[in-house]
PDB file of C-alpha atoms in Angstrom:
ATOM      1  CA  MET A   1      -8.571  -0.714  -2.911  1.00  0.00           C
ATOM      2  CA  LEU A   2      -6.199   1.639  -0.122  1.00  0.00           C
ATOM      3  CA  VAL A   3      -9.968   1.281   1.989  1.00  0.00           C
ATOM      4  CA  GLU A   4     -10.696  -2.131   1.202  1.00  0.00           C
ATOM      5  CA  LEU A   5      -7.783  -3.366   1.806  1.00  0.00           C
ATOM      6  CA  LEU A   6      -5.727  -1.479   3.922  1.00  0.00           C
ATOM      7  CA  GLU A   7      -8.314  -1.201   6.110  1.00  0.00           C
ATOM      8  CA  VAL A   8      -7.350   2.711   6.273  1.00  0.00           C
ATOM      9  CA  SER A   9     -10.115   5.180   5.874  1.00  0.00           C
ATOM     10  CA  ARG A  10     -12.464   6.906   2.885  1.00  0.00           C
ATOM     11  CA  GLN A  11     -10.927  10.371   3.947  1.00  0.00           C
ATOM     12  CA  ASP A  12      -7.687   9.052   5.272  1.00  0.00           C
ATOM     13  CA  ALA A  13      -7.026   7.155   0.797  1.00  0.00           C
ATOM     14  CA  LYS A  14      -8.735  10.601  -0.489  1.00  0.00           C
ATOM     15  CA  ASP A  15      -5.874  12.716   0.861  1.00  0.00           C
ATOM     16  CA  GLU A  16      -3.650  10.542  -0.043  1.00  0.00           C
ATOM     17  CA  THR A  17      -4.980  10.535  -3.355  1.00  0.00           C
ATOM     18  CA  GLY A  18      -5.263  13.501  -3.458  1.00  0.00           C
ATOM     19  CA  GLN A  19      -2.014  14.923  -1.804  1.00  0.00           C
ATOM     20  CA  CYS A  20       0.129  12.232  -4.940  1.00  0.00           C
ATOM     21  CA  ARG A  21      -2.386  13.193  -7.982  1.00  0.00           C
ATOM     22  CA  GLY A  22      -3.627  10.271  -8.889  1.00  0.00           C
ATOM     23  CA  ALA A  23      -4.244   6.871  -8.001  1.00  0.00           C
ATOM     24  CA  TYR A  24      -0.478   6.790  -6.407  1.00  0.00           C
ATOM     25  CA  VAL A  25       1.200   6.998  -2.197  1.00  0.00           C
ATOM     26  CA  ARG A  26       3.790   8.829  -0.892  1.00  0.00           C
ATOM     27  CA  LEU A  27       6.684   5.185   0.724  1.00  0.00           C
ATOM     28  CA  ALA A  28       6.041   7.695   3.919  1.00  0.00           C
ATOM     29  CA  TRP A  29       2.403   6.925   4.480  1.00  0.00           C
ATOM     30  CA  LEU A  30       2.480   3.548   3.308  1.00  0.00           C
ATOM     31  CA  ARG A  31       5.106   3.274   5.434  1.00  0.00           C
ATOM     32  CA  ASP A  32       3.464   4.408   8.372  1.00  0.00           C
ATOM     33  CA  ILE A  33      -0.024   1.945   7.639  1.00  0.00           C
ATOM     34  CA  TYR A  34       1.964  -0.806   7.459  1.00  0.00           C
ATOM     35  CA  ARG A  35       3.491   0.526  11.170  1.00  0.00           C
ATOM     36  CA  SER A  36       0.491   0.783  12.624  1.00  0.00           C
ATOM     37  CA  LYS A  37      -1.440  -2.413  11.316  1.00  0.00           C
ATOM     38  CA  CYS A  38       1.917  -4.179  13.061  1.00  0.00           C
ATOM     39  CA  ASP A  39       1.591  -2.424  15.881  1.00  0.00           C
ATOM     40  CA  ALA A  40      -2.195  -3.126  15.783  1.00  0.00           C
ATOM     41  CA  ARG A  41      -1.394  -7.035  15.465  1.00  0.00           C
ATOM     42  CA  GLN A  42      -3.397  -7.178  11.541  1.00  0.00           C
ATOM     43  CA  TRP A  43      -0.661  -9.096  10.246  1.00  0.00           C
ATOM     44  CA  THR A  44      -2.764  -9.767   6.982  1.00  0.00           C
ATOM     45  CA  VAL A  45      -3.181  -5.962   6.203  1.00  0.00           C
ATOM     46  CA  GLY A  46       0.284  -5.229   7.244  1.00  0.00           C
ATOM     47  CA  ALA A  47       2.053  -8.146   4.296  1.00  0.00           C
ATOM     48  CA  ARG A  48      -0.085  -5.871   2.701  1.00  0.00           C
ATOM     49  CA  ALA A  49       0.951  -2.904   2.949  1.00  0.00           C
ATOM     50  CA  TYR A  50       5.086  -3.928   2.885  1.00  0.00           C
ATOM     51  CA  LEU A  51       4.491  -5.774  -0.169  1.00  0.00           C
ATOM     52  CA  LEU A  52       3.015  -3.131  -2.148  1.00  0.00           C
ATOM     53  CA  ASN A  53       6.520  -0.946  -0.749  1.00  0.00           C
ATOM     54  CA  LEU A  54       8.539  -4.179  -1.723  1.00  0.00           C
ATOM     55  CA  VAL A  55       7.418  -4.393  -5.273  1.00  0.00           C
ATOM     56  CA  GLY A  56       6.699  -0.642  -6.093  1.00  0.00           C
ATOM     57  CA  CYS A  57      10.548   0.288  -4.802  1.00  0.00           C
ATOM     58  CA  THR A  58      11.440  -2.641  -7.383  1.00  0.00           C
ATOM     59  CA  LEU A  59      10.317  -4.282  -9.543  1.00  0.00           C
ATOM     60  CA  PHE A  60       7.457  -1.273 -10.861  1.00  0.00           C
ATOM     61  CA  VAL A  61      10.028   2.075  -9.461  1.00  0.00           C
ATOM     62  CA  ASN A  62       8.636   5.212 -11.592  1.00  0.00           C
ATOM     63  CA  LYS A  63      10.490   8.305 -12.179  1.00  0.00           C
ATOM     64  CA  SER A  64       9.077  10.150  -8.554  1.00  0.00           C
ATOM     65  CA  ALA A  65      11.046   7.663  -6.962  1.00  0.00           C
ATOM     66  CA  THR A  66       8.901   8.657  -3.643  1.00  0.00           C
ATOM     67  CA  HIS A  67       5.231   6.990  -4.375  1.00  0.00           C
ATOM     68  CA  ILE A  68       3.500   4.061  -5.693  1.00  0.00           C
ATOM     69  CA  SER A  69       1.087   3.157  -7.810  1.00  0.00           C
ATOM     70  CA  VAL A  70      -2.144   1.885  -5.834  1.00  0.00           C
ATOM     71  CA  VAL A  71      -2.511  -0.531  -9.039  1.00  0.00           C
ATOM     72  CA  PHE A  72      -0.350  -2.401  -7.888  1.00  0.00           C
ATOM     73  CA  LEU A  73      -2.108  -3.554  -4.629  1.00  0.00           C
ATOM     74  CA  ASN A  74      -5.041  -5.590  -5.797  1.00  0.00           C
ATOM     75  CA  ALA A  75      -2.313  -8.573  -6.968  1.00  0.00           C
ATOM     76  CA  PHE A  76      -2.563  -9.430  -3.013  1.00  0.00           C
ATOM     77  CA  CYS A  77      -5.811  -9.325  -2.447  1.00  0.00           C
ATOM     78  CA  ASP A  78      -5.393 -12.919  -1.822  1.00  0.00           C
ATOM     79  CA  LEU A  79      -1.663 -13.628  -0.207  1.00  0.00           C
ATOM     80  CA  SER A  80      -2.260 -17.408  -0.136  1.00  0.00           C
ATOM     81  CA  GLN A  81      -2.597 -16.694  -4.203  1.00  0.00           C
ATOM     82  CA  SER A  82       0.503 -14.393  -4.422  1.00  0.00           C
ATOM     83  CA  GLY A  83       3.453 -17.159  -3.435  1.00  0.00           C
ATOM     84  CA  SER A  84       1.773 -18.638  -6.538  1.00  0.00           C
ATOM     85  CA  TYR A  85       3.559 -14.739  -8.666  1.00  0.00           C
TER      86      TYR A  85
END
């Protein structure tokens, strides 16, 4: 999902999930993705990164307070449908 929806390389996705020891990404990594995608004017991908950060920090917070589960990214495949949530 990270490769497809956030348009990161397979190696970057593998390194990040390996460092987090599972299907998680760090908040700092996600913010870096958001900034780089906005700088590149990739608004849809930037919006997905922002929304994943928002959902992970507010609705589905875990005990780590620094990791966000990647499974929530699936909700933002089609951003036109996200408004109906």
